Short mmCIF file of C-alpha atoms in Angstrom, two decimals:
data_model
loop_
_atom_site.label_atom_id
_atom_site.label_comp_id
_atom_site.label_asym_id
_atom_site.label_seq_id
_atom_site.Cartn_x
_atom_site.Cartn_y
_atom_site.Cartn_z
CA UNK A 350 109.90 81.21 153.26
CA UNK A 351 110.34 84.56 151.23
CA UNK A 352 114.04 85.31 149.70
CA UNK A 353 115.23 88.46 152.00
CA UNK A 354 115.04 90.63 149.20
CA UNK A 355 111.46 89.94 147.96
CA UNK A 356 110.63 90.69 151.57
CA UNK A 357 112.36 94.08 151.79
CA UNK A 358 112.53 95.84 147.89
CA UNK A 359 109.32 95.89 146.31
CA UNK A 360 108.84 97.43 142.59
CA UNK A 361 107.45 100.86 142.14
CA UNK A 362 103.71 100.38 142.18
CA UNK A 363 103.67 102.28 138.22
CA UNK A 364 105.30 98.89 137.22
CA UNK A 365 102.01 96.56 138.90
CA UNK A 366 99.81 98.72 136.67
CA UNK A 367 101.22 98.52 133.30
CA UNK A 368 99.59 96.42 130.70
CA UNK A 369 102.48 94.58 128.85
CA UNK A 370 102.78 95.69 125.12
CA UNK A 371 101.81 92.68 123.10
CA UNK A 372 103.44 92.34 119.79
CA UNK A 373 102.46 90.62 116.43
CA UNK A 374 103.19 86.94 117.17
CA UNK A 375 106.76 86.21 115.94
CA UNK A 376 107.23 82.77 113.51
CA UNK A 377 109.17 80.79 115.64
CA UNK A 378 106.47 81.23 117.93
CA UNK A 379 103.46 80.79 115.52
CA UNK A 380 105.52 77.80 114.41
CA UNK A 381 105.55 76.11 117.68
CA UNK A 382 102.00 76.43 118.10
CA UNK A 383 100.84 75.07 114.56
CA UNK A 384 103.51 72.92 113.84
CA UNK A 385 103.65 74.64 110.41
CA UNK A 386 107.54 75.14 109.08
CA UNK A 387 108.93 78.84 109.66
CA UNK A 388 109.64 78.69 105.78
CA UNK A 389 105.95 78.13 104.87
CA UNK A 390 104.98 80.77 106.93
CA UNK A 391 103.99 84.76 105.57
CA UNK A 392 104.63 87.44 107.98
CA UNK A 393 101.67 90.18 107.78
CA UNK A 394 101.34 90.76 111.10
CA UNK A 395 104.46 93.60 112.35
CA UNK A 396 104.35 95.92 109.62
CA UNK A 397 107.60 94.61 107.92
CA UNK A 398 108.97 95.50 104.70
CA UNK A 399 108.98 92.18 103.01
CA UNK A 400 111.76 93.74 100.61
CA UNK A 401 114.10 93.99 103.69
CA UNK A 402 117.24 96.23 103.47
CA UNK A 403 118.49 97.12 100.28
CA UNK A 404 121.52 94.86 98.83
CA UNK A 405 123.88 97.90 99.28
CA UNK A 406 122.89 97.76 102.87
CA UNK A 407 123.58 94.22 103.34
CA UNK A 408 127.04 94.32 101.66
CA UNK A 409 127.88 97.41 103.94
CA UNK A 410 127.30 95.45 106.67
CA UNK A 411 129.43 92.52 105.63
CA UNK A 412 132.34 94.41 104.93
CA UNK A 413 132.56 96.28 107.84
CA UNK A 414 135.52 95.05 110.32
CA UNK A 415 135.43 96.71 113.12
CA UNK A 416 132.25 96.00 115.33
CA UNK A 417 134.86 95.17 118.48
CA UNK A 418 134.71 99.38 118.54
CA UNK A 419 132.57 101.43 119.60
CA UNK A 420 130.15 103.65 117.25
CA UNK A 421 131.12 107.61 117.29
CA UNK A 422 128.48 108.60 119.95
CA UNK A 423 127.62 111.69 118.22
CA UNK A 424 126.30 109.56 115.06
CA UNK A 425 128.58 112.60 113.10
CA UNK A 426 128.07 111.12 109.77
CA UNK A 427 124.47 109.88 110.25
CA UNK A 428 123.43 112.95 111.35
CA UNK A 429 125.12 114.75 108.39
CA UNK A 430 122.80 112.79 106.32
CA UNK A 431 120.16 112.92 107.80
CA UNK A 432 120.14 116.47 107.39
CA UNK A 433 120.39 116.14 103.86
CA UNK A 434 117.55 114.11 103.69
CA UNK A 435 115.64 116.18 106.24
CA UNK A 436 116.20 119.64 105.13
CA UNK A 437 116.79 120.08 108.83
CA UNK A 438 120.10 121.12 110.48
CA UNK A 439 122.16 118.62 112.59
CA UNK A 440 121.33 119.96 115.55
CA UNK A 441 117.88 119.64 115.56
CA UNK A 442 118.21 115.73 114.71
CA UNK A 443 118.46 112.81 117.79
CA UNK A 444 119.32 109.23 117.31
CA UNK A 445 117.93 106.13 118.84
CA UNK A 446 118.01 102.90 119.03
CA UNK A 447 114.84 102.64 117.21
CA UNK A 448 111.96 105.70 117.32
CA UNK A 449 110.36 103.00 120.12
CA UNK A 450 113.17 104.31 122.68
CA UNK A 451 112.75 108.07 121.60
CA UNK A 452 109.57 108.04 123.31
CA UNK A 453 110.48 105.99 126.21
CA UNK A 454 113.56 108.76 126.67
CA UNK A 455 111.02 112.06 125.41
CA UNK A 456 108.76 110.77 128.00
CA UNK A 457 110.72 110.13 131.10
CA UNK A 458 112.30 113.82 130.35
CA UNK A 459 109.18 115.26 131.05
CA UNK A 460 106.74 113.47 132.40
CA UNK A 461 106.34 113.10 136.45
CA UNK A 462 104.16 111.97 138.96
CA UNK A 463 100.54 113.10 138.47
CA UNK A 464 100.74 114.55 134.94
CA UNK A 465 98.92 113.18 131.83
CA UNK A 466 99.66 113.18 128.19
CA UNK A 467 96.56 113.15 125.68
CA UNK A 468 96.25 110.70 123.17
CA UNK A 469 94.02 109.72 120.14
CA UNK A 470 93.00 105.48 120.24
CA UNK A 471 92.98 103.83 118.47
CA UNK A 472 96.76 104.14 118.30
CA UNK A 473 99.97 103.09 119.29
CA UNK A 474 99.63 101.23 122.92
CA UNK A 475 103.40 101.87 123.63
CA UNK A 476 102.33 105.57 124.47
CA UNK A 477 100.18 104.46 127.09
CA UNK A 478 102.60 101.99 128.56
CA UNK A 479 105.74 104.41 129.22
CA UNK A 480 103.18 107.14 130.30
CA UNK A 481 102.55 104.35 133.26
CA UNK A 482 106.19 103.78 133.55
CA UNK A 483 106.56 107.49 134.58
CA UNK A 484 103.71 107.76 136.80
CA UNK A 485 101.40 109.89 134.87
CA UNK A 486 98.29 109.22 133.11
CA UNK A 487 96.96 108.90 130.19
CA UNK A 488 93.63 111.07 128.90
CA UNK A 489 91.87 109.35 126.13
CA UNK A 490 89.95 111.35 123.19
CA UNK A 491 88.60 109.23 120.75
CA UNK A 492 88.80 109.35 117.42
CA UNK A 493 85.50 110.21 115.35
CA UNK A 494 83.93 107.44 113.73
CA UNK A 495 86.20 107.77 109.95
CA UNK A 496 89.40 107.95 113.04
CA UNK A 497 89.87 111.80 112.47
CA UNK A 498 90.92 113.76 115.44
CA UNK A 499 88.33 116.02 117.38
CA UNK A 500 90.43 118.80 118.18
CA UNK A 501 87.86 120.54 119.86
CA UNK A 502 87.35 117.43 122.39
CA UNK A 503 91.48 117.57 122.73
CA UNK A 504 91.34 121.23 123.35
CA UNK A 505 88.66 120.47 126.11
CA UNK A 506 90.32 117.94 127.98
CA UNK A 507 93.39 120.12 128.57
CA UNK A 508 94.35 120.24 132.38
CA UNK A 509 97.54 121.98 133.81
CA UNK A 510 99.46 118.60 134.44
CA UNK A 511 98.95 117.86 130.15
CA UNK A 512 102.65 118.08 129.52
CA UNK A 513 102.46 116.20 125.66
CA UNK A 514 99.51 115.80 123.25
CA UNK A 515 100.71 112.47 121.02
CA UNK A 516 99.54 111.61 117.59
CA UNK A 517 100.45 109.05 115.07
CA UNK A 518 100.41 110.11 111.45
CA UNK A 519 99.62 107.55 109.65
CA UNK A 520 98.23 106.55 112.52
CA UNK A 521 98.52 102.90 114.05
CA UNK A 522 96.37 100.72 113.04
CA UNK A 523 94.12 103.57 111.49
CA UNK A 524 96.10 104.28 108.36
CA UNK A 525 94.86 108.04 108.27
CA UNK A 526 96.99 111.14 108.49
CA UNK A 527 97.24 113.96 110.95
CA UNK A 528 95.94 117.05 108.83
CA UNK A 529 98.82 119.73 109.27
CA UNK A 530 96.05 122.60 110.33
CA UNK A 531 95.15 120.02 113.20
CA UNK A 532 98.80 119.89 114.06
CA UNK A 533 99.32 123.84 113.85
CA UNK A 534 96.01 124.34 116.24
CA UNK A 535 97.48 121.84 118.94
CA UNK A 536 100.54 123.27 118.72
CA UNK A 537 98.89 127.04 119.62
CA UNK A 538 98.45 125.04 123.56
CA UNK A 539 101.87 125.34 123.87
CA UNK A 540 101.97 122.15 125.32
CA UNK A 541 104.75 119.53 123.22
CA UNK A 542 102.88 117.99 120.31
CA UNK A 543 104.33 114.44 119.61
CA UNK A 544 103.98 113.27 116.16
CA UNK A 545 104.87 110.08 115.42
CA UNK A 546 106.03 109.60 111.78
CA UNK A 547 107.05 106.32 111.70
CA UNK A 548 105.08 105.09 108.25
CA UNK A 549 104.94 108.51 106.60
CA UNK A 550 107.21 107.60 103.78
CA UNK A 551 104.53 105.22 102.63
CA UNK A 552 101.93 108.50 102.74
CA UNK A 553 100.98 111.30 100.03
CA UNK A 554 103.12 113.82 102.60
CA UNK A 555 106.61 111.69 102.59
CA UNK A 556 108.55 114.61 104.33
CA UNK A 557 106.08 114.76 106.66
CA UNK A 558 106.06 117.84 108.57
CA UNK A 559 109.58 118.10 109.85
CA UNK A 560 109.87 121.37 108.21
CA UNK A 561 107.52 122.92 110.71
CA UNK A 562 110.60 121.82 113.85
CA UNK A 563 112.44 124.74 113.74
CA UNK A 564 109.60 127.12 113.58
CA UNK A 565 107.92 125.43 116.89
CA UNK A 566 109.50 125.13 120.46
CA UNK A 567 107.28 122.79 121.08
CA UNK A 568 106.73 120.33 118.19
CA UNK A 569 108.71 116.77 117.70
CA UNK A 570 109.20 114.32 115.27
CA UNK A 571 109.68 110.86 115.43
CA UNK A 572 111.03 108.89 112.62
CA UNK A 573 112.32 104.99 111.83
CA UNK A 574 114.10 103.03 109.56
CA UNK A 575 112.17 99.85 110.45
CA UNK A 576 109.31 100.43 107.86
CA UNK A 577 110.37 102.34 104.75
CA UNK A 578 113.66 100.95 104.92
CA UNK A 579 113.32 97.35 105.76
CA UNK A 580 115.87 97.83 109.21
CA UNK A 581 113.54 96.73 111.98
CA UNK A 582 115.97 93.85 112.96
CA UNK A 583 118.34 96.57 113.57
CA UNK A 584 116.46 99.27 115.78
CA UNK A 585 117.71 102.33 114.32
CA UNK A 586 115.31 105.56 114.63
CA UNK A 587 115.76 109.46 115.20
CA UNK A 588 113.72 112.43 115.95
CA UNK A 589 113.47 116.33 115.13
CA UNK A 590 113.53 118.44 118.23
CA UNK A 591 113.22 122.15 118.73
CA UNK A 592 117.12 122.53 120.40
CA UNK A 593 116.28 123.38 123.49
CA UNK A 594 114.51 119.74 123.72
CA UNK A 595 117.19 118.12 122.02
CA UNK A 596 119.97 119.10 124.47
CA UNK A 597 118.22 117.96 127.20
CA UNK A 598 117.68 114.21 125.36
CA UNK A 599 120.98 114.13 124.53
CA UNK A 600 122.25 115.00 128.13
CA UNK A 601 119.72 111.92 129.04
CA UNK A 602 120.79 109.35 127.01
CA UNK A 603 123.04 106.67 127.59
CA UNK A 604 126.52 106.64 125.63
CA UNK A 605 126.60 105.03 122.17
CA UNK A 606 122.95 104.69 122.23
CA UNK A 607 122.84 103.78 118.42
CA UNK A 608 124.83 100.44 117.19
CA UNK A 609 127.47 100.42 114.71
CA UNK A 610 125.46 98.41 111.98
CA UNK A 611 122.32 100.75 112.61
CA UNK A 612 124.91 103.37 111.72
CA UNK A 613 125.94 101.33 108.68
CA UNK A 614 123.22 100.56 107.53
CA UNK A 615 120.88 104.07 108.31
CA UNK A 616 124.12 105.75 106.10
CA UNK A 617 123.86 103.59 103.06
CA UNK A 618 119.87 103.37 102.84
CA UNK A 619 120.07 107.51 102.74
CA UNK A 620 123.25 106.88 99.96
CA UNK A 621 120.79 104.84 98.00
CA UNK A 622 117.45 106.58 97.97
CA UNK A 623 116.63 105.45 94.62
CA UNK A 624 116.44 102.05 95.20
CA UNK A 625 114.95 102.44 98.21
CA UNK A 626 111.96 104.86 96.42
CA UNK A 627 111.93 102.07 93.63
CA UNK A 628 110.21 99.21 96.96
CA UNK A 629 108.57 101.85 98.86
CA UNK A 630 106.55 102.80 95.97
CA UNK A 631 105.77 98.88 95.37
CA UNK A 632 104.46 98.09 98.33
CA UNK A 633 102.14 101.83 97.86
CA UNK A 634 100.76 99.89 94.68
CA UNK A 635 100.62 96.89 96.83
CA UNK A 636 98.69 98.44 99.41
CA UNK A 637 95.65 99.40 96.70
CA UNK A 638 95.56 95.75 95.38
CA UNK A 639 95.61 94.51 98.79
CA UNK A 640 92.35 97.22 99.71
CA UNK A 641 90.15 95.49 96.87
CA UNK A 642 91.17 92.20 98.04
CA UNK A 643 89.63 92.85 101.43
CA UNK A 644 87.22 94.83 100.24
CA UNK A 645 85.69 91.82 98.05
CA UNK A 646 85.48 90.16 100.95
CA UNK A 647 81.61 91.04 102.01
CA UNK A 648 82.37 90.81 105.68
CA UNK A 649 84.98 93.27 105.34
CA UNK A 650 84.93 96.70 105.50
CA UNK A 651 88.83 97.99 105.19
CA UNK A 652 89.67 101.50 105.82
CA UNK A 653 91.78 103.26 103.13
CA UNK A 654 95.46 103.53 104.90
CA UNK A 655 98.63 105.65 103.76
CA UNK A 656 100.86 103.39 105.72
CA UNK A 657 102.66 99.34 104.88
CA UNK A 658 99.35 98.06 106.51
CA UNK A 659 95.02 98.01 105.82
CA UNK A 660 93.14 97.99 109.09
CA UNK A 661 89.73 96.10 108.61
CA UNK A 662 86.64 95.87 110.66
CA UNK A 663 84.74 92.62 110.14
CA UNK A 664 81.53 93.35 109.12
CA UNK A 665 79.23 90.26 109.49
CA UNK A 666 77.47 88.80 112.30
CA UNK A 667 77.48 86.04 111.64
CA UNK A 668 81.90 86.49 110.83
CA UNK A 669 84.02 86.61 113.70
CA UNK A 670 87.74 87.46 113.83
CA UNK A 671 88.34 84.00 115.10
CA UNK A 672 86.65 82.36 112.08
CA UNK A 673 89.22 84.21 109.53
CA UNK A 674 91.68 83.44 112.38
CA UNK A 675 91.59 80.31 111.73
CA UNK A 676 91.17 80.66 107.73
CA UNK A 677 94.49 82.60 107.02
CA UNK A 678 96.74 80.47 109.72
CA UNK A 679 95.55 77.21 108.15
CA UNK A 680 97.82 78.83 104.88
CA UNK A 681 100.46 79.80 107.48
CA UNK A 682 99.67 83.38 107.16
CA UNK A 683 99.78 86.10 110.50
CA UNK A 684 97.80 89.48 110.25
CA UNK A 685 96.94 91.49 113.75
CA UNK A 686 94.46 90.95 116.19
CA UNK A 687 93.97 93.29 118.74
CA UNK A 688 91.80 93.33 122.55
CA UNK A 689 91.54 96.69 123.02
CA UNK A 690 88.14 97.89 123.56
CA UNK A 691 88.92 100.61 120.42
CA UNK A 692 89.49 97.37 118.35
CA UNK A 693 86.82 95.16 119.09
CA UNK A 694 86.27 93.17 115.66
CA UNK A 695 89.07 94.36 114.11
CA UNK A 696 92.40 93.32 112.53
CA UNK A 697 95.39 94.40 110.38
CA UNK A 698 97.38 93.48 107.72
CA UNK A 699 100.43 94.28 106.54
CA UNK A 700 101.31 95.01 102.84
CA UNK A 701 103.57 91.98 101.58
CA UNK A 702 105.04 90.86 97.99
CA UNK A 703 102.36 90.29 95.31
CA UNK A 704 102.54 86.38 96.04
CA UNK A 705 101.55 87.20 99.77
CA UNK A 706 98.53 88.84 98.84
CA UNK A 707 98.00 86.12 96.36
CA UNK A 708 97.19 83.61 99.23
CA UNK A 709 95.79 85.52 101.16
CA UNK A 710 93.14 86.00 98.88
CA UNK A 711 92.55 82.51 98.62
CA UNK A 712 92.47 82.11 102.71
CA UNK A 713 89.86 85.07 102.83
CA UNK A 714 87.59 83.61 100.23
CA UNK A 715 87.39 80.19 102.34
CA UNK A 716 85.99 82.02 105.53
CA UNK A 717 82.92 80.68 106.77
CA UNK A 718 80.88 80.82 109.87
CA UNK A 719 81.54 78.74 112.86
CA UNK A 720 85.25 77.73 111.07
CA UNK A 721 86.83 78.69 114.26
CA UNK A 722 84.71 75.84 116.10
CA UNK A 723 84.99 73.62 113.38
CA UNK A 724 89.28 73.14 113.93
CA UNK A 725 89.39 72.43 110.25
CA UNK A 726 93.29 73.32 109.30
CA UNK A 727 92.08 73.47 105.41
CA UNK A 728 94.55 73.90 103.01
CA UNK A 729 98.08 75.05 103.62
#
């Protein structure tokens, strides 16, 4: 027999429908399932700064006495340097516990029932997911075959329910920015353009277009520390929002939304830009040794990407994702695999330390057809 309550509250029928957002395989868990030590194993599969935070970060944090309190809800001093860094006033800036829960909180402030938001795949899943949450839909427009928006195929999908248009620049797993004219045409709709800059420090544009906020009612942000700044652990992320958005976030959000060590931390990466420059521009240098690595590779065809990551398309038929699958975890190494129907043949790789890349040069060049049939572990 049924518990009582199973019998009598049922979940909102938005929850049955949502595909669960699958993330890059963690190491304990890749551990368990090759029996390969968590210390052997290289991490190119979440877009992580392999740098982490930097050491004045880490020595903020263990100084810091009084985590029993809790943070000043109105982030006062993050904000205040944030807007340094921005070149935005405070009160265009919102904090999060990581850019992930900005859109979870933009989206459930203005999304309902029956409307749709309009978004670009491939991209970032996670839009698609809340956008279920709330009830509304999602309209699809493909990117063109180099993963450039068609504008004019956004501009004809328009219906009256399209309350956000959503892009990712660089875009997820693409690599490719948003050009700002695209932007400035969407943004003529009047409907709220999303963009989601969470790997533009690693781009040609580092600040983005944030400057464009205060000129737009109806353009926002998003921004995160977990990239640039080697903070994913931590969740910390904000966003740039016409006012008139922002007070209504704000008035939305739960108390002491951001944790004191995100605080810490977000403070002394922004007191240290230098240093944090000095890694970001490693891993850009990184990134183009990386591209002729895969490239080499004659079933590979990588796409040139301004973000910590190279998306690749594998390129031979007689290749499969499954035979350099099981080529790179035989050395302990995780890259992305994807099953969405964008991504068929596809997978990603984050930009690690010179050594990283190293090896995985090595793993690539054993590929062979059939290896994922074969079981061979190979070297490791």
């Amino acid at each position: 027999m049924q518990p009582y309550a199973s019998r009598v509250v049922q979940v909102r029928p938005e929850i049955e429908r949502i595909a669960p957002y699958v993330p890059g395989e963690s190491l304990e868990a890749f551990s368990q399932r090759t029996g390969i030590p968590i210390e052997r194993l290289i991490k190119l599969n979440s877009n992580e700064n392999p740098y982490g935070p930097i050491p004045p970060v880490l020595a903020a944090l263990g100084q810091y006495i009084h985590y029993n309190n809790y943070p000043d809800t109105d982030s006062t001093a993050l904000r205040r340097a944030l807007a340094t860094f921005t070149g935005l006033d405070e009160r265009y800036i919102v904090l999060s516990h990581g850019s992930n829960e900005l859109i979870n909180l933009l989206w459930h402030v203005f999304l309902s029932v029956g409307d749709n938001i309009i978004c670009c795949p491939p991209t970032f899943t996670l839009y698609t997911t809340v956008t279920t949450l709330c009830g509304a839909y999602v309209i699809e427009v493909p990117r063109t075959e180099s993963y450039e928006l068609d504008v004019e195929a956004i501009l004809s999908a328009l219906t009256p329910e399209t309350k956000l248009i959503v892009l990712c620049s660089p875009n997820n797993p693409t690599g490719n920015l948003v050009a700002q004219e695209d932007i400035l045409r969407l943004l003529e709709t009047g409907r709220i353009v999303v963009v989601d800059e969470a790997y533009v420090e690693f781009s040609q544009q580092p600040r983005g277009v944030a400057h464009l906020v205060p000129e737009y009612p109806n353009l926002v942000v998003l921004r995160s520390f977990s990239k640039w700044a080697g903070l994913a652990g931590l969740r910390i992320g904000y966003g740039l929002f016409p006012e008139w958005i922002a007070s209504y976030l704000r008035r939305a959000q739960c108390p002491f939304e951001v944790n004191v060590a995100g605080h810490i931390a977000a403070i002394e990466t922004l007191a240290h830009l230098d240093c944090v420059w000095e890694r970001v521009q490693l891993l850009i240098q990184e990134r183009e040794r990386l591209f002729q690595v895969m490239a080499s590779q004659p079933y590979l065809a990588p796409v040139p990407s301004q973000g910590n990551f190279i998306m690749a398309r594998v390129c031979d038929e007689e290749i499969t994702v499954e035979d350099i699958r099981a080529s790179v975890e035989a050395y302990g190494i995780l890259l992305r695999y994807f099953q969405h129907p964008y991504l068929q043949n596809v997978l990603r790789v984050t930009v690690g330390l010179p050594e990283h890349t190293d090896l995985l040069a090595r793993a690539l060049a054993e590929v062979r057809p059939g290896r994922a049939r074969s079981g061979s572990n190979g070297a490791g």
